Coordinates of C-alpha atoms in Angstrom, one line a residue:
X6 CA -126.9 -126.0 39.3
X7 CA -124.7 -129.2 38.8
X8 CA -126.4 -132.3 40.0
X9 CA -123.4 -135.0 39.4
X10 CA -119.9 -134.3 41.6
X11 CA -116.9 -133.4 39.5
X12 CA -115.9 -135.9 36.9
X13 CA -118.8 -137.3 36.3
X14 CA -119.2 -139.0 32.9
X15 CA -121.4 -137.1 30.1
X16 CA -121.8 -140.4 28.1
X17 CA -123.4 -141.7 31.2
X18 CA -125.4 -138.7 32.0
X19 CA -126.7 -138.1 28.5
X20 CA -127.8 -141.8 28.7
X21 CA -129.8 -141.2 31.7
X22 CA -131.2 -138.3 30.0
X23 CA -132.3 -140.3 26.9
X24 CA -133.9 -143.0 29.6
X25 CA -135.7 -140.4 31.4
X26 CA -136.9 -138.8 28.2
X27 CA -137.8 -142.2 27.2
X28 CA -139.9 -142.5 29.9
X29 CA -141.6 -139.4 29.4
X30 CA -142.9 -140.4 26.2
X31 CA -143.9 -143.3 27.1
X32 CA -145.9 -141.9 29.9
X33 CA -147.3 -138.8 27.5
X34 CA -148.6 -141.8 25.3
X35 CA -150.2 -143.4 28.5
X36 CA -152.0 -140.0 28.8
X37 CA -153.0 -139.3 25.4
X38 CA -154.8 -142.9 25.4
X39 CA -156.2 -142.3 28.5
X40 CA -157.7 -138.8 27.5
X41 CA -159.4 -140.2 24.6
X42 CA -160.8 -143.4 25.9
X43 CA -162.6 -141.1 28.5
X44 CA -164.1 -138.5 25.6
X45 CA -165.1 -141.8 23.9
X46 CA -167.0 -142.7 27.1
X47 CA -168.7 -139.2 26.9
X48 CA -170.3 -140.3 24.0
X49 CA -170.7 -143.7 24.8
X50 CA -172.4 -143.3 28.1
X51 CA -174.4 -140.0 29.5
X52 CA -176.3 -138.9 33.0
X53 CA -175.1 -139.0 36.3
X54 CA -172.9 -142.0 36.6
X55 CA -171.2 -141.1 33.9
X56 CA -170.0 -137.9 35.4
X57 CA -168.9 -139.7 38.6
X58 CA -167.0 -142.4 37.1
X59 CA -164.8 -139.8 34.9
X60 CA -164.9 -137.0 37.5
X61 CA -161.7 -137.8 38.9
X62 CA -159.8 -137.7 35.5
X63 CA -159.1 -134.0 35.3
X64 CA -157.4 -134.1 38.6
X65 CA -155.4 -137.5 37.4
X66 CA -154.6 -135.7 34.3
X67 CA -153.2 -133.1 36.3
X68 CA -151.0 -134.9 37.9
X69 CA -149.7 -136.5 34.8
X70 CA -148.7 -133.6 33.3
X71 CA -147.0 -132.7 36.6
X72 CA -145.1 -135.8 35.8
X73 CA -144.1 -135.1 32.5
X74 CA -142.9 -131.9 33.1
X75 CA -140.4 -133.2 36.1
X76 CA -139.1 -135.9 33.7
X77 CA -138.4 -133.0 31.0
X78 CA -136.3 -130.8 33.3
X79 CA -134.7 -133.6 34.7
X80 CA -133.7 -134.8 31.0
X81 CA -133.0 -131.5 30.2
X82 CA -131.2 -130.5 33.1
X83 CA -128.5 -133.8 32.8
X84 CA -128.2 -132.7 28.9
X85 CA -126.6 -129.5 30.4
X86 CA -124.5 -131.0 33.0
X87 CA -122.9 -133.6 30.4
X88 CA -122.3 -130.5 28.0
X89 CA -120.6 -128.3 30.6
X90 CA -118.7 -131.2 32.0
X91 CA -117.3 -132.2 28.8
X92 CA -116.6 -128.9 27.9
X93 CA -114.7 -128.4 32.0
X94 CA -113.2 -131.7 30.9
X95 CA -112.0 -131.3 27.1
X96 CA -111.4 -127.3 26.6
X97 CA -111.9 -125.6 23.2
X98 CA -113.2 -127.7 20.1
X99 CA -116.0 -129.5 22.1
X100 CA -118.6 -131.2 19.8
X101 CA -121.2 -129.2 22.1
X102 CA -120.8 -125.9 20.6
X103 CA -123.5 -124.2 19.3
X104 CA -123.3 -123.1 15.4
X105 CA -121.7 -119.5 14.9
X106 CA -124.7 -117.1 14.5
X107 CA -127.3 -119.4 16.4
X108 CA -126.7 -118.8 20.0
X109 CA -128.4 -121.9 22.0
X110 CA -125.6 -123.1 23.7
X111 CA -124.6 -123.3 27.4
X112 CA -123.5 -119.5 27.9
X113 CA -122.9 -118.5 31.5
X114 CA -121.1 -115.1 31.4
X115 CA -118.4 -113.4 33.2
X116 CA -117.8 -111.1 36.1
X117 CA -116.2 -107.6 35.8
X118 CA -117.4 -104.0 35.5
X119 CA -121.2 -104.5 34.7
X120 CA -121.7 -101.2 33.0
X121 CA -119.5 -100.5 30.8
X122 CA -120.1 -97.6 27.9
X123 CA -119.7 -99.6 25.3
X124 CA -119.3 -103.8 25.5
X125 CA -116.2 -104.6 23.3
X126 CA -116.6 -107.3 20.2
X127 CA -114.1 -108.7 17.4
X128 CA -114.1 -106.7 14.5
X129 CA -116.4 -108.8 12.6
X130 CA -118.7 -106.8 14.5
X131 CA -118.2 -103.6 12.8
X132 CA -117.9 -100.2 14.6
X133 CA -120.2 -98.5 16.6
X134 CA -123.0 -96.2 15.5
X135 CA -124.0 -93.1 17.2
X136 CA -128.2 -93.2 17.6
X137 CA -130.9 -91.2 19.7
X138 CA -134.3 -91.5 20.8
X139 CA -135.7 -95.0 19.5
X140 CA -139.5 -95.6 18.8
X141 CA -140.9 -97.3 21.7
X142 CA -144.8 -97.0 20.1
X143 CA -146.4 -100.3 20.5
X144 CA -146.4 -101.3 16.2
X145 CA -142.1 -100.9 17.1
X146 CA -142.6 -103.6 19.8
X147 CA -143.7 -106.7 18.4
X148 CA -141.7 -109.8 18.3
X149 CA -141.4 -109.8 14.3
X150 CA -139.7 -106.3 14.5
X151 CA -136.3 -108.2 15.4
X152 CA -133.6 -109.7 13.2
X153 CA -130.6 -110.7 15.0
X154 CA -127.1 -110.0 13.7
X155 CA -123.9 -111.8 13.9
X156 CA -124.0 -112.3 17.5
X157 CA -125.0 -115.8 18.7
X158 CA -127.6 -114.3 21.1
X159 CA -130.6 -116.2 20.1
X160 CA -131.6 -117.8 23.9
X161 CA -131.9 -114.1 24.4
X162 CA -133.8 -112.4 21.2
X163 CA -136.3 -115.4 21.7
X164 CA -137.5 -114.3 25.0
X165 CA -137.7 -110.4 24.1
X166 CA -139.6 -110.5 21.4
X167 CA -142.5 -112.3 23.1
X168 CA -142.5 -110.0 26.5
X169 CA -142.6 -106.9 23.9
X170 CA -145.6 -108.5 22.2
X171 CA -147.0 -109.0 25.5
X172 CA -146.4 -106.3 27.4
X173 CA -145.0 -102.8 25.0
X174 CA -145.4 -101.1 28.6
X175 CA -143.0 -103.2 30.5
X176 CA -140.4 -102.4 28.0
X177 CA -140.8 -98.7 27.7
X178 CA -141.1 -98.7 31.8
X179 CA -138.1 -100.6 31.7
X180 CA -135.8 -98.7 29.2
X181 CA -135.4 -95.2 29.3
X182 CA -133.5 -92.7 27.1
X183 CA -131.0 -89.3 28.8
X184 CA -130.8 -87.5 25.6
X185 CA -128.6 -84.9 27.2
X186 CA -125.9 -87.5 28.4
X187 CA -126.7 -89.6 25.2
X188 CA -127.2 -93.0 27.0
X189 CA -129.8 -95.5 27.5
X190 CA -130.6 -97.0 31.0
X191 CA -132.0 -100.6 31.1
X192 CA -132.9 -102.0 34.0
X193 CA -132.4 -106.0 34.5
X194 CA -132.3 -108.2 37.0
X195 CA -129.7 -110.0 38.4
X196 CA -131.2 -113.2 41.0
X197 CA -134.4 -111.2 41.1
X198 CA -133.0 -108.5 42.1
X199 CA -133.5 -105.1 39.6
X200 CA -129.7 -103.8 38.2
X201 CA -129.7 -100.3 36.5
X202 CA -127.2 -101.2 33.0
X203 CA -126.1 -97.7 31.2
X204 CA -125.0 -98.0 27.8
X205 CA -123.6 -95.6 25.9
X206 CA -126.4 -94.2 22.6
X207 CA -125.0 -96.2 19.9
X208 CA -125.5 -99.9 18.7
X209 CA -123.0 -102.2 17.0
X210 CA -122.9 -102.3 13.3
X211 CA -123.8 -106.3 12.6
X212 CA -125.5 -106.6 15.9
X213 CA -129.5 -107.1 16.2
X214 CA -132.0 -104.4 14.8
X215 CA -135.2 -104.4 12.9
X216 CA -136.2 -105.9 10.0
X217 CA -135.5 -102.8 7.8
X218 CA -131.8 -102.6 9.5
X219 CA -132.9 -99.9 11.8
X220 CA -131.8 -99.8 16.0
X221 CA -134.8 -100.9 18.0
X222 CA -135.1 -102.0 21.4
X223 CA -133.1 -105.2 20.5
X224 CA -130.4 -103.4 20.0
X225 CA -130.3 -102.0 22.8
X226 CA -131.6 -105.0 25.6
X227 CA -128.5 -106.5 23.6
X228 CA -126.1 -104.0 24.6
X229 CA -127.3 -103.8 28.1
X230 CA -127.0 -107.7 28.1
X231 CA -123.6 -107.5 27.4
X232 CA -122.8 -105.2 29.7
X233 CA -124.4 -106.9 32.6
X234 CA -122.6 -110.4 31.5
X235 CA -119.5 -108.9 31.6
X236 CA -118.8 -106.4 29.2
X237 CA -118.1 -108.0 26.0
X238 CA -120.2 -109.0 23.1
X239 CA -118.8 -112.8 23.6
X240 CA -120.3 -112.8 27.2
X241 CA -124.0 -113.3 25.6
X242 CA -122.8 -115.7 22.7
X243 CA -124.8 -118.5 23.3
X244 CA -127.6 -119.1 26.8
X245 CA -130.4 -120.4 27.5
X246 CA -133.8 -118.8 27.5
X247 CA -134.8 -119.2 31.0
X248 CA -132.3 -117.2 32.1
X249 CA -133.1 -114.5 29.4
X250 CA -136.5 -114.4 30.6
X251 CA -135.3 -114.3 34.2
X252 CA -133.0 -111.6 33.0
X253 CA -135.2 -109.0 31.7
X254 CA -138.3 -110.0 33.8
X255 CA -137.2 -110.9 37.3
X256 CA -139.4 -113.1 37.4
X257 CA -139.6 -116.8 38.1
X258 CA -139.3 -119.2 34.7
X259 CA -139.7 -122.8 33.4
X260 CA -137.4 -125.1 31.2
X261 CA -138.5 -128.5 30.6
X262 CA -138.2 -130.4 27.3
X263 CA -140.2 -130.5 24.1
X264 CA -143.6 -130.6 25.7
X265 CA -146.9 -131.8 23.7
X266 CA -148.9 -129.3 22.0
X267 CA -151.5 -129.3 24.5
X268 CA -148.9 -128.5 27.3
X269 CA -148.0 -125.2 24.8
X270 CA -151.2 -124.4 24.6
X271 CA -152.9 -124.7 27.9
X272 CA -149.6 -122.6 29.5
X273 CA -150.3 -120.0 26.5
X274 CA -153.8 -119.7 27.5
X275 CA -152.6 -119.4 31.0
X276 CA -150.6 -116.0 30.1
X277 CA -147.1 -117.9 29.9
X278 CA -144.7 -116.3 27.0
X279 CA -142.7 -119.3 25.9
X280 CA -139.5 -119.5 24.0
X281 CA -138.3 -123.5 22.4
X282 CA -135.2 -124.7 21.4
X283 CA -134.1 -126.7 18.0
X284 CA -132.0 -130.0 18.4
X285 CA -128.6 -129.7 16.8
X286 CA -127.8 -130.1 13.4
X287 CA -125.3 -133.0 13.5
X288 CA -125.7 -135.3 16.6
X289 CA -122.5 -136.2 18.4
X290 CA -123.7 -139.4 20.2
X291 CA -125.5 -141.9 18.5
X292 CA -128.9 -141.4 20.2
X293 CA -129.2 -137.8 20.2
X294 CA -131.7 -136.7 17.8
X295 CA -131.0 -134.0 15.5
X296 CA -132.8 -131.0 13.1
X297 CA -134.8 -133.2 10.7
X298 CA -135.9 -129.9 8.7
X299 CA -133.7 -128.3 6.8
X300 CA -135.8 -124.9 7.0
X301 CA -135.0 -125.1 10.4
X302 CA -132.1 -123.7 12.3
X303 CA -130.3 -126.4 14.7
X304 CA -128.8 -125.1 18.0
X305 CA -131.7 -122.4 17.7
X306 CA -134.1 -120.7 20.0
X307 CA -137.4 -119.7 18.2
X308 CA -140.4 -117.5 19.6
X309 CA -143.6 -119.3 20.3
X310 CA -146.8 -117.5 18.7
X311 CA -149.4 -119.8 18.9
X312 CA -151.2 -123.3 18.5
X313 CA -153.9 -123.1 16.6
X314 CA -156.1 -124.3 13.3
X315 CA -153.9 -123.8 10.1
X316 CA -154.5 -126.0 6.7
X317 CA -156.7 -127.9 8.3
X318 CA -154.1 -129.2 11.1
X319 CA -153.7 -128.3 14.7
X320 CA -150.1 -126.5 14.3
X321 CA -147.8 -124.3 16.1
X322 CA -146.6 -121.0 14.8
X323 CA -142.5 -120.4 15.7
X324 CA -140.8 -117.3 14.9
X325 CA -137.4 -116.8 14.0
X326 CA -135.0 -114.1 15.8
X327 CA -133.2 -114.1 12.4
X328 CA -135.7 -112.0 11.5
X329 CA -138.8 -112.5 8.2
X330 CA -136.5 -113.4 5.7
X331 CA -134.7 -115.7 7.5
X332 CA -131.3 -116.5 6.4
X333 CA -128.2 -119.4 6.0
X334 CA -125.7 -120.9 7.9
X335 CA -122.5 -120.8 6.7
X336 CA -121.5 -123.9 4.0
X337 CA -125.4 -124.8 3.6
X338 CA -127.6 -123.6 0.8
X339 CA -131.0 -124.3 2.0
X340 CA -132.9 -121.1 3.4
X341 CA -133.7 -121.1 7.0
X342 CA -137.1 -119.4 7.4
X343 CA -138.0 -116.7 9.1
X344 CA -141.4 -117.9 10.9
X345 CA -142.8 -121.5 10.4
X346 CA -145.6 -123.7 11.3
X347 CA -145.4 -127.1 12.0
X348 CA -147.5 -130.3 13.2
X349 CA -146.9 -131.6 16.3
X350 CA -144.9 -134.5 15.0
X351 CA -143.2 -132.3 12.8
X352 CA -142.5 -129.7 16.2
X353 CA -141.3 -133.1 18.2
X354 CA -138.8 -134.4 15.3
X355 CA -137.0 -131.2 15.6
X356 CA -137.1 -129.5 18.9
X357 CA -136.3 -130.6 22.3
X358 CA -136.6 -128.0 25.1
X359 CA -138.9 -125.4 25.8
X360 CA -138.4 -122.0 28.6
X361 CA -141.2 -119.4 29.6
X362 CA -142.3 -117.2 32.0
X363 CA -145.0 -115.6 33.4
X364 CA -146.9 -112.8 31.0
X365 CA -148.7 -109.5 32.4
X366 CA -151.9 -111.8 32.5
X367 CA -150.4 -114.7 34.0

């Protein structure tokens, strides 16, 4: 939803994005210094009164984070009202598109038939490939069984792969296989509201699949995808994950910006699946941030496993929808990993927005 009138100006709306996210951290400092002084009271100071005079901090806390997360989505939303009004603005060759093959742009689809047989897609596509009955057995549905293919459908792969690790039963309810008329049936939702897509039984050649180059049921919430969008492979080039997650869940999701690890954790403890998003790999306006690691795929959507204990750090665990081996971008050398863990300073230097949803449990 736009929140500045026509012709607004996206240098002055990312600058009130990079204010508001300056704020943020400032306040997220505030709060981390203010969390520790009260665990140094607790062992400072014990009994009765001590427990009175900190009680009220959880509830302050609260609040706090409540903060934070409004300044995040406020930032984050402005970031994607300056992209979409420069790109409404200044037509093809914006400096806002995402990188071919990574997908975490602002995608919004077209109208048109919403179930076509078979989406179309340029020919560096390949041709279609006949299929049957996929495995839908729970070791098939994790979210390290995908590896997306040349389609820049990232926002998308990074919020299946996390409900299929959550929930194997929600995707085998949810997709279901006519072997005499040789199509699959997905059911989506558009707005909440659950849309019945029919595809045809045959997946793209360089479209997503499994790690060993197999179809799986990427390949085929992919297809459907497309087919709800619009009908074309191009329809699902680039998105954000929120809507993905709205998308194949119906339910009700989150975006905000880079959160602090104990934001990711407490919402993963709380059921939430949670996709993040990369910065981009060459900033347009001087203060942007951009991809500091060069393991790390800018304009990217990544899978969030965990936060946890690892080398002797508190780290987070991010998969990558380009599958276990990872991969290049085009003109650049340096291997982009397929999963990765990282500190939190490591985490903030290089991503910016986060998206979940609510998990079986949550």
């Amino acid at each position: 939803m736009a929140i500045y009138r026509k012709g607004a100006d996206p240098v002055a709306l990312l600058a009130s994005a990079e204010r508001i996210s300056g704020y943020s951290r400032e306040l997220d400092a505030v709060r981390s210094h203010a969390s520790q002084a009260v665990r140094d009271l607790r062992g400072q100071w014990g009994g009765g009164d001590l427990d009175a005079f900190v009680g009220s901090w959880p509830n302050a806390d609260a609040g706090l984070a409540g903060c934070l997360s409004t300044f995040d989505s406020m930032a984050l939303a402005l970031r994607r009202n300056a992209r979409a009004q420069h790109e409404t603005s200044q037509g093809g060759g914006s400096p806002f598109e995402a990188n071919p093959g990574s997908g975490a742009g602002n995608g919004s689809g077209h109208g048109g038939d919403r179930n076509p047989v078979n989406p179309t897609g340029d020919s560096d596509l390949g041709p279609y490939e006949k299929i049957g009955a996929i495995s839908m057995a729970d070791g098939d549905l994790e979210m390290t069984d995908i590896e997306q293919g040349q389609i820049g459908d990232c926002w998308l792969l990074a919020a299946l792969g996390p409900i299929a690790r959550d929930d194997p039963q929600f995707i085998r309810d949810h997709v279901t296989y006519d072997d005499s008329a040789g199509t699959y049936t997905v059911t989506l939702y558009d707005d909440g509201e659950a849309v019945q897509v029919t595809v045809d039984a045959s997946v793209i050649e360089n479209g997503a699949r499994d790690p060993d180059g197999q179809p799986n049921y990427a390949s085929i919430y992919e297809k459907a995808m497309a087919s709800l969008r619009g009908g074309e492979y191009s329809d699902i080039d680039g998105g954000n994950s929120d809507d993905a997650f709205a998308a194949i869940t119906g339910r009700e999701t989150h975006s905000g910006g880079e959160s602090s690890f104990d934001d990711i954790e407490s919402n993963l403890k709380d059921g939430r699946l949670m996709a993040v998003g990369t910065e981009d790999d060459d900033a347009f306006w001087f203060w942007e941030d951009e991809v500091d690691d060069h393991r790390i795929v800018p304009n990217h959507a990544y899978m969030v496993d965990q936060v946890a204990e690892h080398d002797g750090q508190r780290m987070i665990h991010l998969v990558n929808p380009w599958g276990p081996d990872g991969g290049y971008l085009k003109d650049d050398d340096t291997q982009k990993v397929g999963d990765i863990w990282l500190t939190e300073k490591q985490y903030k230097e290089n991503f910016d927005s986060t998206y979940s949803v609510s998990g079986k449990d949550g």
